[in-house]
Each structure stands twice: as C-alpha cells, then as structure tokens.
PDB file of C-alpha atoms in Angstrom:
ATOM      1  CA  LYS A   1      44.760   4.511 -30.622  1.00 83.00           C
ATOM      2  CA  VAL A   2      45.148   7.907 -32.244  1.00 85.00           C
ATOM      3  CA  ARG A   3      43.163   6.794 -35.291  1.00 88.00           C
ATOM      4  CA  THR A   4      40.269   5.481 -33.170  1.00 88.00           C
ATOM      5  CA  MET A   5      40.222   8.710 -31.145  1.00 86.00           C
ATOM      6  CA  TRP A   6      40.281  10.765 -34.363  1.00 89.00           C
ATOM      7  CA  ALA A   7      37.428   8.654 -35.762  1.00 89.00           C
ATOM      8  CA  LEU A   8      35.370   9.248 -32.603  1.00 86.00           C
ATOM      9  CA  ILE A   9      35.998  12.997 -32.773  1.00 86.00           C
ATOM     10  CA  MET A  10      34.999  13.127 -36.441  1.00 86.00           C
ATOM     11  CA  GLU A  11      31.865  11.093 -35.721  1.00 86.00           C
ATOM     12  CA  MET A  12      30.903  13.464 -32.898  1.00 85.00           C
ATOM     13  CA  LEU A  13      31.481  16.536 -35.074  1.00 85.00           C
ATOM     14  CA  THR A  14      29.371  15.016 -37.843  1.00 85.00           C
ATOM     15  CA  SER A  15      26.491  14.335 -35.444  1.00 83.00           C
ATOM     16  CA  LEU A  16      26.736  17.886 -34.062  1.00 83.00           C
ATOM     17  CA  LYS A  17      26.616  19.300 -37.606  1.00 85.00           C
ATOM     18  CA  LYS A  18      23.508  17.219 -38.323  1.00 81.00           C
ATOM     19  CA  GLU A  19      21.839  18.432 -35.109  1.00 81.00           C
ATOM     20  CA  LYS A  20      22.715  22.046 -35.977  1.00 81.00           C
ATOM     21  CA  GLU A  21      21.184  21.577 -39.423  1.00 79.00           C
ATOM     22  CA  VAL A  22      17.978  20.220 -37.853  1.00 76.00           C
ATOM     23  CA  VAL A  23      17.730  23.161 -35.428  1.00 76.00           C
ATOM     24  CA  ASP A  24      18.466  25.626 -38.221  1.00 75.00           C
ATOM     25  CA  SER A  25      15.754  24.117 -40.402  1.00 73.00           C
ATOM     26  CA  VAL A  26      13.211  24.323 -37.561  1.00 69.00           C
ATOM     27  CA  LEU A  27      14.128  27.920 -36.815  1.00 69.00           C
ATOM     28  CA  HIS A  28      14.068  28.762 -40.502  1.00 68.00           C
ATOM     29  CA  GLY A  29      10.596  27.175 -40.736  1.00 62.00           C
ATOM     30  CA  LEU A  30       9.416  29.271 -37.807  1.00 59.00           C
ATOM     31  CA  GLU A  31      10.761  32.445 -39.371  1.00 57.00           C
ATOM     32  CA  ASP A  32       8.885  31.661 -42.562  1.00 56.00           C
ATOM     33  CA  CYS A  33       5.611  30.974 -40.721  1.00 55.00           C
ATOM     34  CA  VAL A  34       5.618  33.682 -38.082  1.00 53.00           C
ATOM     35  CA  GLY A  35       8.107  36.126 -39.371  1.00 51.00           C
ATOM     36  CA  GLN A  36      10.151  36.019 -36.179  1.00 53.00           C
ATOM     37  CA  CYS A  37      11.562  33.477 -33.775  1.00 51.00           C
ATOM     38  CA  VAL A  38      10.492  33.840 -30.145  1.00 54.00           C
ATOM     39  CA  LEU A  39      13.056  32.447 -27.767  1.00 57.00           C
ATOM     40  CA  ASP A  40      13.183  35.173 -25.114  1.00 59.00           C
ATOM     41  CA  GLY A  41       9.609  34.862 -23.814  1.00 60.00           C
ATOM     42  CA  THR A  42       8.317  38.039 -25.427  1.00 62.00           C
ATOM     43  CA  ASN A  43       4.706  37.973 -26.663  1.00 63.00           C
ATOM     44  CA  VAL A  44       4.040  34.569 -25.126  1.00 62.00           C
ATOM     45  CA  VAL A  45       0.679  33.972 -23.468  1.00 66.00           C
ATOM     46  CA  PHE A  46       0.900  31.670 -20.491  1.00 64.00           C
ATOM     47  CA  SER A  47      -2.182  30.613 -18.547  1.00 71.00           C
ATOM     48  CA  VAL A  48      -2.142  28.856 -15.186  1.00 69.00           C
ATOM     49  CA  PRO A  49      -5.029  26.482 -14.352  1.00 73.00           C
ATOM     50  CA  ARG A  50      -7.140  27.495 -11.346  1.00 77.00           C
ATOM     51  CA  LEU A  51      -6.280  24.395  -9.298  1.00 73.00           C
ATOM     52  CA  LEU A  52      -2.563  25.020  -9.739  1.00 71.00           C
ATOM     53  CA  ALA A  53      -2.944  28.741  -9.041  1.00 71.00           C
ATOM     54  CA  HIS A  54      -4.920  27.984  -5.871  1.00 71.00           C
ATOM     55  CA  ARG A  55      -2.323  25.462  -4.727  1.00 71.00           C
ATOM     56  CA  VAL A  56       0.518  27.927  -5.324  1.00 70.00           C
ATOM     57  CA  GLU A  57      -1.355  30.813  -3.705  1.00 70.00           C
ATOM     58  CA  SER A  58      -2.241  28.754  -0.643  1.00 70.00           C
ATOM     59  CA  GLY A  59       1.488  28.396  -0.078  1.00 65.00           C
ATOM     60  CA  ILE A  60       1.622  24.646   0.541  1.00 54.00           C
ATOM     61  CA  HIS A  61       5.237  24.324  -0.629  1.00 54.00           C
ATOM     62  CA  GLN A  62       6.215  28.020  -1.156  1.00 62.00           C
ATOM     63  CA  VAL A  63       7.514  27.146  -4.600  1.00 58.00           C
ATOM     64  CA  CYS A  64       7.209  30.257  -6.741  1.00 61.00           C
ATOM     65  CA  THR A  65       9.710  33.028  -6.183  1.00 63.00           C
ATOM     66  CA  GLY A  66       8.392  35.583  -8.668  1.00 66.00           C
ATOM     67  CA  ASN A  67       5.779  36.594 -11.189  1.00 70.00           C
ATOM     68  CA  VAL A  68       5.143  34.698 -14.400  1.00 67.00           C
ATOM     69  CA  TYR A  69       5.860  37.873 -16.387  1.00 69.00           C
ATOM     70  CA  GLU A  70       8.634  40.332 -15.621  1.00 71.00           C
ATOM     71  CA  ALA A  71       9.202  43.353 -17.884  1.00 71.00           C
ATOM     72  CA  GLU A  72       6.637  41.953 -20.345  1.00 70.00           C
ATOM     73  CA  LYS A  73       8.716  38.805 -20.781  1.00 70.00           C
ATOM     74  CA  LEU A  74       8.046  35.313 -19.560  1.00 66.00           C
ATOM     75  CA  ASN A  75       9.954  34.428 -16.388  1.00 68.00           C
ATOM     76  CA  PHE A  76      11.210  30.931 -17.196  1.00 72.00           C
ATOM     77  CA  LEU A  77      12.275  30.196 -13.608  1.00 76.00           C
ATOM     78  CA  THR A  78       8.729  30.788 -12.362  1.00 76.00           C
ATOM     79  CA  VAL A  79       7.306  28.725 -15.235  1.00 76.00           C
ATOM     80  CA  ILE A  80       9.598  25.823 -14.326  1.00 80.00           C
ATOM     81  CA  GLN A  81       8.568  26.155 -10.672  1.00 78.00           C
ATOM     82  CA  LEU A  82       4.904  26.086 -11.728  1.00 79.00           C
ATOM     83  CA  LEU A  83       5.510  22.999 -13.854  1.00 81.00           C
ATOM     84  CA  ASN A  84       7.222  21.292 -10.911  1.00 81.00           C
ATOM     85  CA  GLU A  85       4.239  22.111  -8.709  1.00 80.00           C
ATOM     86  CA  ALA A  86       1.907  20.742 -11.396  1.00 80.00           C
ATOM     87  CA  LEU A  87       3.922  17.515 -11.428  1.00 83.00           C
ATOM     88  CA  ARG A  88       3.705  17.327  -7.615  1.00 82.00           C
ATOM     89  CA  THR A  89      -0.060  17.758  -7.850  1.00 79.00           C
ATOM     90  CA  LEU A  90      -0.326  14.950 -10.400  1.00 81.00           C
ATOM     91  CA  ARG A  91       1.892  12.728  -8.241  1.00 84.00           C
ATOM     92  CA  ASP A  92      -0.239  13.416  -5.156  1.00 81.00           C
ATOM     93  CA  GLU A  93      -3.450  12.620  -7.032  1.00 80.00           C
ATOM     94  CA  HIS A  94      -1.913   9.421  -8.413  1.00 80.00           C
ATOM     95  CA  CYS A  95      -0.703   8.376  -4.942  1.00 79.00           C
ATOM     96  CA  GLN A  96      -4.171   9.002  -3.499  1.00 80.00           C
ATOM     97  CA  SER A  97      -5.758   6.723  -6.080  1.00 79.00           C
ATOM     98  CA  GLU A  98      -3.153   4.044  -5.309  1.00 80.00           C
ATOM     99  CA  LEU A  99      -3.903   4.431  -1.596  1.00 80.00           C
ATOM    100  CA  LYS A 100      -7.620   4.003  -2.251  1.00 83.00           C
ATOM    101  CA  GLN A 101      -6.892   0.795  -4.144  1.00 84.00           C
ATOM    102  CA  GLN A 102      -4.647  -0.456  -1.332  1.00 86.00           C
ATOM    103  CA  ILE A 103      -7.294   0.424   1.264  1.00 88.00           C
ATOM    104  CA  GLN A 104      -9.862  -1.581  -0.706  1.00 88.00           C
ATOM    105  CA  VAL A 105      -7.486  -4.568  -0.836  1.00 89.00           C
ATOM    106  CA  PHE A 106      -6.911  -4.341   2.931  1.00 91.00           C
ATOM    107  CA  GLU A 107     -10.649  -4.036   3.613  1.00 92.00           C
ATOM    108  CA  ASP A 108     -11.264  -7.156   1.524  1.00 93.00           C
ATOM    109  CA  LYS A 109      -8.562  -9.022   3.464  1.00 93.00           C
ATOM    110  CA  ILE A 110     -10.050  -7.867   6.781  1.00 94.00           C
ATOM    111  CA  THR A 111     -13.502  -9.034   5.699  1.00 94.00           C
ATOM    112  CA  LEU A 112     -12.089 -12.419   4.707  1.00 94.00           C
ATOM    113  CA  CYS A 113     -10.168 -12.740   7.993  1.00 94.00           C
ATOM    114  CA  ASN A 114     -13.285 -11.820  10.007  1.00 95.00           C
ATOM    115  CA  LYS A 115     -15.282 -14.490   8.171  1.00 96.00           C
ATOM    116  CA  VAL A 116     -12.570 -17.090   8.827  1.00 95.00           C
ATOM    117  CA  LEU A 117     -12.484 -16.014  12.495  1.00 94.00           C
ATOM    118  CA  GLN A 118     -16.260 -16.423  12.809  1.00 95.00           C
ATOM    119  CA  ASP A 119     -16.071 -19.865  11.194  1.00 95.00           C
ATOM    120  CA  LEU A 120     -13.298 -20.901  13.588  1.00 94.00           C
ATOM    121  CA  GLU A 121     -15.246 -19.625  16.612  1.00 95.00           C
ATOM    122  CA  ALA A 122     -18.300 -21.591  15.462  1.00 94.00           C
ATOM    123  CA  LYS A 123     -16.134 -24.723  15.095  1.00 93.00           C
ATOM    124  CA  ARG A 124     -14.668 -24.156  18.575  1.00 90.00           C
ATOM    125  CA  LEU A 125     -18.123 -23.863  20.120  1.00 90.00           C
ATOM    126  CA  GLU A 126     -19.244 -26.995  18.292  1.00 89.00           C
ATOM    127  CA  ILE A 127     -16.201 -28.938  19.532  1.00 86.00           C
ATOM    128  CA  GLU A 128     -16.705 -27.659  23.094  1.00 85.00           C
ATOM    129  CA  GLN A 129     -20.344 -28.747  23.035  1.00 84.00           C
ATOM    130  CA  GLN A 130     -19.398 -32.187  21.711  1.00 81.00           C
ATOM    131  CA  HIS A 131     -16.741 -32.499  24.408  1.00 79.00           C
ATOM    132  CA  CYS A 132     -19.192 -31.441  27.138  1.00 76.00           C
ATOM    133  CA  VAL A 133     -21.753 -33.925  25.849  1.00 74.00           C
ATOM    134  CA  SER A 134     -19.174 -36.734  25.743  1.00 76.00           C
ATOM    135  CA  VAL A 135     -17.865 -35.902  29.244  1.00 75.00           C
ATOM    136  CA  SER A 136     -21.364 -35.652  30.696  1.00 74.00           C
ATOM    137  CA  GLY A 137     -22.257 -38.914  28.928  1.00 74.00           C
ATOM    138  CA  SER A 138     -19.173 -40.573  30.395  1.00 77.00           C
ATOM    139  CA  ILE A 139     -20.024 -39.292  33.878  1.00 78.00           C
ATOM    140  CA  SER A 140     -23.614 -40.471  33.635  1.00 79.00           C
ATOM    141  CA  ARG A 141     -22.475 -43.928  32.414  1.00 80.00           C
ATOM    142  CA  LYS A 142     -20.014 -44.115  35.281  1.00 80.00           C
ATOM    143  CA  GLN A 143     -22.731 -43.135  37.763  1.00 80.00           C
ATOM    144  CA  ASP A 144     -25.110 -45.690  36.244  1.00 80.00           C
ATOM    145  CA  TRP A 145     -22.441 -48.394  36.466  1.00 75.00           C
ATOM    146  CA  LYS A 146     -21.676 -47.414  40.062  1.00 76.00           C
ATOM    147  CA  ALA A 147     -25.391 -47.496  40.935  1.00 78.00           C
ATOM    148  CA  LYS A 148     -25.776 -50.982  39.370  1.00 75.00           C
ATOM    149  CA  TRP A 149     -22.873 -52.388  41.360  1.00 68.00           C
ATOM    150  CA  LYS A 150     -24.087 -50.738  44.536  1.00 72.00           C
ATOM    151  CA  SER A 151     -27.559 -52.153  44.054  1.00 74.00           C
ATOM    152  CA  PHE A 152     -26.141 -55.578  43.213  1.00 70.00           C
ATOM    153  CA  LEU A 153     -23.458 -55.816  45.928  1.00 66.00           C
ATOM    154  CA  ASN A 154     -24.649 -53.086  48.281  1.00 68.00           C
ATOM    155  CA  TRP A 155     -21.293 -51.420  48.002  1.00 64.00           C
ATOM    156  CA  CYS A 156     -19.201 -49.799  45.287  1.00 63.00           C
ATOM    157  CA  PRO A 157     -16.300 -51.737  43.710  1.00 61.00           C
ATOM    158  CA  PHE A 158     -14.190 -48.575  43.695  1.00 61.00           C
ATOM    159  CA  ASN A 159     -14.281 -48.553  47.480  1.00 62.00           C
ATOM    160  CA  LEU A 160     -13.127 -52.194  47.486  1.00 57.00           C
ATOM    161  CA  ILE A 161     -10.157 -51.361  45.274  1.00 58.00           C
ATOM    162  CA  LEU A 162      -9.220 -48.354  47.377  1.00 58.00           C
ATOM    163  CA  ASP A 163      -9.441 -50.366  50.602  1.00 56.00           C
ATOM    164  CA  GLN A 164      -7.034 -53.042  49.310  1.00 57.00           C
ATOM    165  CA  HIS A 165      -4.274 -50.587  48.472  1.00 53.00           C
ATOM    166  CA  PRO A 166      -2.635 -49.097  51.533  1.00 53.00           C
ATOM    167  CA  VAL A 167      -1.113 -46.329  49.438  1.00 55.00           C
ATOM    168  CA  SER A 168      -4.552 -44.898  48.815  1.00 51.00           C
ATOM    169  CA  SER A 169      -5.170 -44.523  52.528  1.00 53.00           C
ATOM    170  CA  VAL A 170      -1.876 -42.754  53.253  1.00 52.00           C
ATOM    171  CA  GLN A 171      -2.319 -39.255  54.496  1.00 56.00           C
ATOM    172  CA  PHE A 172       0.190 -36.661  53.535  1.00 53.00           C
ATOM    173  CA  ILE A 173       1.383 -34.106  56.016  1.00 54.00           C
TER     174      ILE A 173
END
C-alpha cells in the first residue's frame, strides 16, 4: 500500500512539474514578445458591447457592483459579473428562439387539429342527414303501407292488433 501511495505522489509531482514548465514557457514567451507580463490588469483595454452595457445600466438583474477600472487597473470581479450577464443574455436569446420554434410546432398542431375537427363535423352532418333521410323514408313507407291497408280493408291492421290485446287498452293510474 505504501508503495502504491508513493507512486501516486510521485506521479502527481511529476505532472505538477510539467504543468509548471508549460506555464513558465508561456510566461517566458510573453516576456520575450512584450517585454513584460501583465497579470494584474494594468494597461489592459476592455470594451463592453452596447447591448450588454444597456442591459447592465437598465438594472435588470443589478449585477455589477463596481467600475470596470479601479485605480487604473482592471476590476476582475466586475469583468466576471459582466461576462455572467453576457452569458445570461445569450441564454435568453437562445431560449427565445427555442420558444419561437415550439410556438410554430404548436400552431401547426392546432391547424391540423382544426382541420380534423372540421372533417369530423362534416362527417357528423352527413351521417345526420342520412339518418334523417332514412327515418323519413321509413315513416313515409309506413304511412303508405297504412294507407294501402286502410283503403283495402277500410281500417288499419295496427288497430286490429291493439284491440286484440287487452294489455294495450289498460289505463295506468
């Protein structure tokens, strides 16, 4: 166990040495190019886009607590707050475009449902008309049949059937 722990510690130290060498080489490269390494925010020009400045100034979220520059140095806290607000703005714009797409999908579904509803209402009316025609046809056939029997026998066979059954003449109280 001790050997594996020692191996892990040595591996971690080796990786840290490699990372330090990389950072040193980058900083050394910057010193060669510029002559100095700027890590404190001095002599850094930072510009804020108008949309972001307007959003921050309008005080939607009250995000920024200070100026971008303090004592001629960049205020990193304010810069981070501005970057967070920029990310919020991008998120809001992205969400709005997603909402527009979702609204379009819902509008298409509503249009489809309205068309299906109209088709179903047309079918219902057609079925109702067919039913009315069949019922009226049945009634007219029944009346024709009744008229034929009445003209042939001078009375209706339905009355004969009703007269033979005493139940049909019972009156309920």
